[in-house]
Short mmCIF file of C-alpha atoms in Angstrom, two decimals:
data_model
loop_
_atom_site.label_atom_id
_atom_site.label_comp_id
_atom_site.label_asym_id
_atom_site.label_seq_id
_atom_site.Cartn_x
_atom_site.Cartn_y
_atom_site.Cartn_z
CA MET A 440 80.27 79.18 113.05
CA ARG A 441 78.90 82.66 112.54
CA THR A 442 78.80 84.33 109.13
CA SER A 443 81.28 86.97 110.34
CA THR A 444 83.75 84.24 111.20
CA VAL A 445 83.37 82.72 107.74
CA ARG A 446 84.05 86.15 106.22
CA ARG A 447 87.31 86.39 108.11
CA VAL A 448 88.26 82.83 107.19
CA CYS A 449 87.82 83.70 103.52
CA LEU A 450 89.58 87.00 104.03
CA SER A 451 92.73 85.45 105.40
CA VAL A 452 93.07 83.38 102.21
CA MET A 453 94.05 86.68 100.64
CA ALA A 454 97.25 86.54 102.67
CA ALA A 455 98.37 84.39 99.75
CA ALA A 456 98.04 87.44 97.52
CA ALA A 457 100.39 89.36 99.81
CA LEU A 458 103.08 86.78 99.21
CA THR A 459 102.56 86.18 95.49
CA SER A 460 102.67 89.92 94.89
CA VAL A 461 106.39 89.87 95.68
CA ALA A 462 106.83 87.95 92.41
CA ALA A 463 105.41 88.50 88.96
CA CYS A 464 103.47 85.74 87.19
CA GLY A 465 105.73 82.69 86.85
CA GLY A 466 108.74 83.44 84.68
CA SER A 467 111.01 81.14 82.75
CA ASP A 468 114.32 79.98 84.11
CA SER A 469 115.69 79.74 80.59
CA GLY A 470 116.43 83.44 80.34
CA GLY A 471 113.93 84.03 77.57
CA SER A 472 114.36 84.67 73.89
CA ASP A 473 116.63 87.29 72.35
CA SER A 474 113.79 88.22 69.99
CA GLY A 475 112.70 90.89 72.45
CA LYS A 476 116.00 92.79 72.55
CA SER A 477 115.96 96.41 71.48
CA ALA A 478 118.74 98.76 70.46
CA ASP A 479 119.52 100.96 73.43
CA ARG A 480 122.91 102.51 73.00
CA GLY A 481 124.19 105.77 74.41
CA THR A 482 124.62 107.27 77.85
CA ASP A 483 122.50 107.39 80.96
CA LYS A 484 121.48 110.55 82.82
CA ALA A 485 124.77 110.53 84.69
CA GLY A 486 126.75 110.39 81.45
CA GLY A 487 127.90 106.80 81.83
CA VAL A 488 127.76 104.16 79.13
CA VAL A 489 124.64 102.00 79.29
CA LYS A 490 124.43 98.36 78.29
CA ALA A 491 123.22 98.06 74.71
CA ASP A 492 121.17 94.92 75.22
CA PRO A 493 118.46 94.96 77.94
CA ILE A 494 118.14 91.17 77.66
CA ALA A 495 121.80 90.70 78.62
CA ALA A 496 121.44 93.24 81.41
CA LEU A 497 118.38 91.49 82.84
CA ARG A 498 120.12 88.13 82.77
CA ASN A 499 122.74 89.65 85.07
CA VAL A 500 119.97 90.96 87.32
CA GLN A 501 118.28 87.56 87.40
CA LYS A 502 121.56 85.89 88.36
CA LYS A 503 122.50 88.40 91.07
CA THR A 504 119.04 88.79 92.63
CA GLY A 505 118.24 85.08 92.38
CA GLY A 506 121.57 84.31 93.98
CA GLU A 507 120.63 86.17 97.13
CA ARG A 508 118.86 84.35 99.96
CA SER A 509 116.55 86.85 101.63
CA ALA A 510 115.35 90.46 101.64
CA LYS A 511 113.01 92.94 103.29
CA VAL A 512 109.86 93.62 101.28
CA GLU A 513 107.33 96.43 101.45
CA GLY A 514 104.46 97.00 99.08
CA THR A 515 100.86 97.68 98.19
CA THR A 516 98.38 95.58 96.20
CA GLN A 517 95.01 96.44 94.67
CA MET A 518 92.70 93.85 93.12
CA GLY A 519 89.74 95.71 91.63
CA THR A 520 86.91 96.41 94.04
CA MET A 521 87.72 93.26 96.02
CA MET A 522 90.59 94.59 98.08
CA SER A 523 93.52 96.89 98.54
CA MET A 524 96.24 96.16 101.06
CA LYS A 525 99.74 97.01 102.15
CA GLN A 526 102.30 94.53 103.37
CA THR A 527 105.72 94.60 104.97
CA GLY A 528 108.05 91.85 106.13
CA VAL A 529 111.05 89.63 105.39
CA ILE A 530 111.16 86.65 103.02
CA ASP A 531 113.79 83.92 102.58
CA TRP A 532 113.96 81.80 99.42
CA SER A 533 117.14 79.82 100.08
CA ASP A 534 115.28 76.54 100.70
CA GLY A 535 111.70 76.95 99.58
CA LEU A 536 109.97 80.13 100.62
CA THR A 537 109.64 81.17 104.27
CA GLY A 538 109.10 84.46 106.03
CA SER A 539 106.64 86.69 107.81
CA MET A 540 104.53 89.72 106.88
CA GLU A 541 102.22 92.24 108.45
CA ILE A 542 99.24 92.74 106.15
CA THR A 543 96.80 95.64 106.44
CA TYR A 544 93.62 95.77 104.35
CA THR A 545 92.99 99.38 103.35
CA GLY A 546 89.90 99.18 101.14
CA GLY A 547 87.48 97.12 99.08
CA SER A 548 84.99 94.45 100.04
CA MET A 549 87.63 92.52 102.00
CA ALA A 550 88.35 95.50 104.25
CA ASP A 551 84.60 95.92 104.76
CA ALA A 552 84.39 92.27 105.81
CA VAL A 553 87.08 92.85 108.43
CA LYS A 554 85.23 95.83 109.88
CA GLN A 555 81.93 93.93 109.95
CA SER A 556 83.56 91.13 111.92
CA GLY A 557 85.19 93.45 114.43
CA GLY A 558 88.75 93.33 113.15
CA ASP A 559 91.09 96.28 112.78
CA GLY A 560 92.22 95.29 109.28
CA THR A 561 95.74 94.19 110.22
CA MET A 562 96.93 90.57 110.33
CA GLN A 563 100.19 88.72 110.91
CA ALA A 564 101.11 86.03 108.38
CA ARG A 565 103.90 83.46 108.56
CA TYR A 566 104.93 81.47 105.50
CA PHE A 567 106.47 78.00 105.36
CA LYS A 568 107.45 75.56 102.62
CA ASP A 569 104.13 73.70 102.65
CA GLY A 570 101.68 76.39 103.77
CA TYR A 571 101.14 79.46 105.91
CA VAL A 572 99.38 80.65 109.06
CA VAL A 573 97.48 83.88 109.75
CA ASN A 574 96.74 85.48 113.12
CA MET A 575 93.10 86.59 112.87
CA GLY A 576 92.98 88.44 116.19
CA ASP A 577 90.89 88.28 119.35
CA GLY A 578 87.58 88.73 117.53
CA PHE A 579 88.12 85.52 115.61
CA ALA A 580 89.44 83.68 118.66
CA ALA A 581 86.24 84.48 120.55
CA GLN A 582 84.32 82.51 117.90
CA ALA A 583 86.87 79.75 117.33
CA GLY A 584 87.43 78.22 120.74
CA GLY A 585 90.07 80.73 121.73
CA LYS A 586 92.32 80.01 118.74
CA HIS A 587 93.89 83.02 117.04
CA TRP A 588 95.68 81.43 114.10
CA ILE A 589 94.33 79.71 110.97
CA GLY A 590 96.66 77.28 109.20
CA TYR A 591 96.52 76.79 105.42
CA ARG A 592 98.20 73.98 103.49
CA TYR A 593 99.00 74.84 99.88
CA ALA A 594 97.81 71.40 98.82
CA ASP A 595 94.35 72.03 100.34
CA LEU A 596 94.05 75.44 98.67
CA ALA A 597 95.02 73.89 95.33
CA LYS A 598 92.24 71.32 95.65
CA MET A 599 89.64 73.95 96.47
CA ALA A 600 90.60 76.44 93.76
CA GLY A 601 91.16 74.07 90.86
CA ALA A 602 93.79 74.87 88.22
CA SER A 603 94.37 78.41 89.45
CA GLY A 604 94.88 77.00 92.96
CA GLU A 605 97.43 74.50 91.71
CA ALA A 606 99.25 77.26 89.82
CA MET A 607 99.17 79.43 92.95
CA LYS A 608 100.53 76.57 95.03
CA GLN A 609 103.46 76.11 92.66
CA GLN A 610 104.13 79.84 92.56
CA MET A 611 104.02 80.28 96.32
CA GLN A 612 106.39 77.39 96.85
CA ASN A 613 108.83 78.82 94.29
CA THR A 614 108.42 82.58 94.74
CA THR A 615 111.62 84.62 94.57
CA PRO A 616 112.12 88.35 93.91
CA ASP A 617 113.73 87.64 90.53
CA GLN A 618 110.47 86.19 89.17
CA GLY A 619 109.60 89.64 87.81
CA VAL A 620 112.89 89.64 85.92
CA LYS A 621 112.24 86.15 84.58
CA SER A 622 108.79 87.21 83.39
CA LEU A 623 110.22 90.06 81.35
CA LEU A 624 112.88 87.80 79.86
CA ALA A 625 110.32 85.16 78.93
CA SER A 626 107.91 87.68 77.42
CA GLY A 627 110.24 88.67 74.59
CA ASP A 628 109.05 92.25 75.16
CA VAL A 629 111.39 94.33 77.26
CA GLN A 630 112.75 97.85 76.95
CA LYS A 631 115.18 99.94 78.98
CA VAL A 632 113.31 103.07 80.05
CA GLY A 633 116.09 105.01 81.75
CA THR A 634 117.72 105.78 85.09
CA GLU A 635 115.53 106.96 87.97
CA ASP A 636 115.66 107.55 91.72
CA VAL A 637 114.07 104.85 93.88
CA ARG A 638 114.03 105.86 97.53
CA GLY A 639 117.40 107.55 97.22
CA VAL A 640 118.97 104.83 95.07
CA GLN A 641 119.85 105.40 91.41
CA ALA A 642 118.20 102.52 89.55
CA THR A 643 117.76 101.42 85.95
CA HIS A 644 114.13 101.04 84.87
CA TYR A 645 113.01 98.21 82.51
CA SER A 646 109.48 97.63 81.25
CA GLY A 647 107.55 95.05 79.26
CA THR A 648 104.17 93.37 78.71
CA VAL A 649 103.43 89.81 79.85
CA ASP A 650 100.67 87.47 78.65
CA VAL A 651 99.55 86.21 82.04
CA ALA A 652 97.76 83.00 81.07
CA SER A 653 100.34 81.84 78.55
CA LEU A 654 103.32 82.53 80.78
CA THR A 655 101.71 80.95 83.86
CA ALA A 656 100.75 77.89 81.85
CA LYS A 657 104.20 77.63 80.31
CA ASN A 658 105.95 77.63 83.64
CA SER A 659 103.66 75.45 85.73
CA ALA A 660 103.44 71.67 85.87
CA LEU A 661 99.73 71.51 84.96
CA ASP A 662 98.20 68.82 82.76
CA ALA A 663 96.14 69.60 79.64
CA GLY A 664 92.83 69.67 81.52
CA GLN A 665 94.20 71.94 84.23
CA LEU A 666 95.68 74.28 81.63
CA GLU A 667 92.32 74.61 79.90
CA GLN A 668 90.63 75.28 83.24
CA LEU A 669 93.28 77.84 84.14
CA LYS A 670 92.78 79.76 80.90
CA LYS A 671 89.02 79.82 81.49
CA GLN A 672 89.50 81.10 85.05
CA PHE A 673 91.76 83.90 83.79
CA SER A 674 89.24 84.71 81.06
CA ASP A 675 86.33 84.77 83.50
CA ALA A 676 88.29 87.16 85.71
CA GLY A 677 89.09 89.38 82.73
CA ILE A 678 92.85 88.94 83.17
CA THR A 679 94.81 88.95 79.90
CA THR A 680 98.09 90.88 80.03
CA GLU A 681 100.12 92.72 82.64
CA GLN A 682 102.65 95.48 82.28
CA VAL A 683 105.68 94.68 84.40
CA ASP A 684 108.20 97.37 85.37
CA ILE A 685 111.32 96.71 87.40
CA TRP A 686 114.10 98.92 88.78
CA VAL A 687 117.59 97.56 89.54
CA ASP A 688 120.50 99.17 91.38
CA ALA A 689 124.16 99.44 90.42
CA ASN A 690 124.80 95.99 91.92
CA ASP A 691 122.19 94.37 89.60
CA LEU A 692 119.80 93.81 92.51
CA LEU A 693 116.07 94.37 92.18
CA VAL A 694 114.89 97.35 94.25
CA LYS A 695 111.33 97.88 92.95
CA LYS A 696 108.70 96.04 90.90
CA VAL A 697 105.34 97.25 89.61
CA GLU A 698 102.67 95.09 87.93
CA ARG A 699 99.60 96.62 86.33
CA GLY A 700 96.68 94.93 84.63
CA GLN A 701 92.92 94.92 84.34
CA MET A 702 90.30 92.63 85.87
CA LYS A 703 86.54 92.58 85.40
CA THR A 704 86.24 93.98 88.92
CA GLY A 705 88.70 96.80 88.22
CA GLU A 706 92.40 97.53 88.19
CA LEU A 707 95.08 95.08 89.28
CA ASN A 708 98.07 96.99 90.62
CA SER A 709 101.00 95.76 92.73
CA THR A 710 104.07 97.72 93.83
CA VAL A 711 106.84 96.09 95.88
CA TYR A 712 110.14 97.47 97.17
CA TYR A 713 113.11 95.22 98.05
CA SER A 714 115.95 96.15 100.39
CA ASP A 715 118.46 94.80 102.91
CA TYR A 716 119.32 91.66 100.98
CA GLY A 717 120.69 89.04 103.36
CA THR A 718 118.40 90.01 106.24
CA LYS A 719 117.64 86.99 108.41
CA ALA A 720 114.05 85.77 108.18
CA SER A 721 113.15 84.24 111.54
CA VAL A 722 109.80 82.46 111.48
CA GLU A 723 108.23 79.95 113.89
CA GLN A 724 105.03 77.95 113.84
CA PRO A 725 102.48 79.28 116.37
CA PRO A 726 101.42 76.92 119.19
CA ALA A 727 99.23 74.07 117.94
CA ALA A 728 96.77 74.79 120.75
CA ASP A 729 96.28 78.29 119.34
CA THR A 730 95.84 77.19 115.71
CA VAL A 731 92.87 75.84 113.78
CA ASP A 732 93.15 74.18 110.37
CA PHE A 733 91.43 75.95 107.48
CA ALA A 734 90.11 72.72 105.94
CA GLU A 735 88.60 71.75 109.30
CA LEU A 736 86.88 75.13 109.56
CA LEU A 737 85.28 74.61 106.17
CA LYS A 738 84.02 71.18 107.23
CA GLN A 739 82.49 72.69 110.34
CA GLN A 740 80.79 75.40 108.30
CA GLN A 741 79.47 72.87 105.76
CA GLY A 742 78.18 70.72 108.58
CA ALA A 743 76.45 73.67 110.20
CA GLY A 744 74.91 74.58 106.85
CA GLY A 745 73.63 71.07 106.33
CA ALA A 746 72.13 70.95 109.81
CA ALA A 747 70.42 74.30 109.25
CA SER A 748 68.89 73.12 106.00
#
């Protein structure tokens, strides 16, 4: 397989980032500690009475948003100099996570890799309970026996990426929009900022800081060795804390989430909008004859490398 094909194989792994960006780092289902509550009494910009306790308010948001089954999502993600992308689609979390997204790489080394391999930067991704598939386009198919789609199993990605891969697997299989709310609740650090307009909707803004490694470790089923490896991987990447901001509407439904942090390669920034709760997420597996397995592609590349050496 050509080097350009390998670049695009690696690139499509980042479709996982498009999905995990719809949720903050794994939050607690327990609702968090009341130690982070702050006095916030008075009136909002419209003159109405606001809830005094942001913790209590966010628990209502977690319950209402988590109780929904699906939603439209639209957002942008930047991961240092590695990549920037935008994504739009529909996700369903009623029975595991399924859905589809259109992902466009807009900058960074990943976008450069797409251009070098003849792609236009846009891919179609479909997500299922045990993995996902990505349509890599005609350029890839010309080098992969006519197959357009690459299939990824979460279990395979977990094996290849170590502790962070296992954590990612668990997150992707349990991603829901209310994860950002859970993260704030679990952090013990949350404040009500005020009432703001989000795409024509009056929404209440909450903000807090999350310790990424500690919260991910707390809410993942990793053993002691995996936890130690995970912390080292976060440290090597320069990831420590994230600021999480969420906006919720009058019905206690999440309408916007922003995560900001710092990596060794630059800024980590994710913004996601949620709308049309209850939208049906229709997703089908592509034809098997038009799909190649990611693990098999890696074996082929390793074999070609061994033969060349």
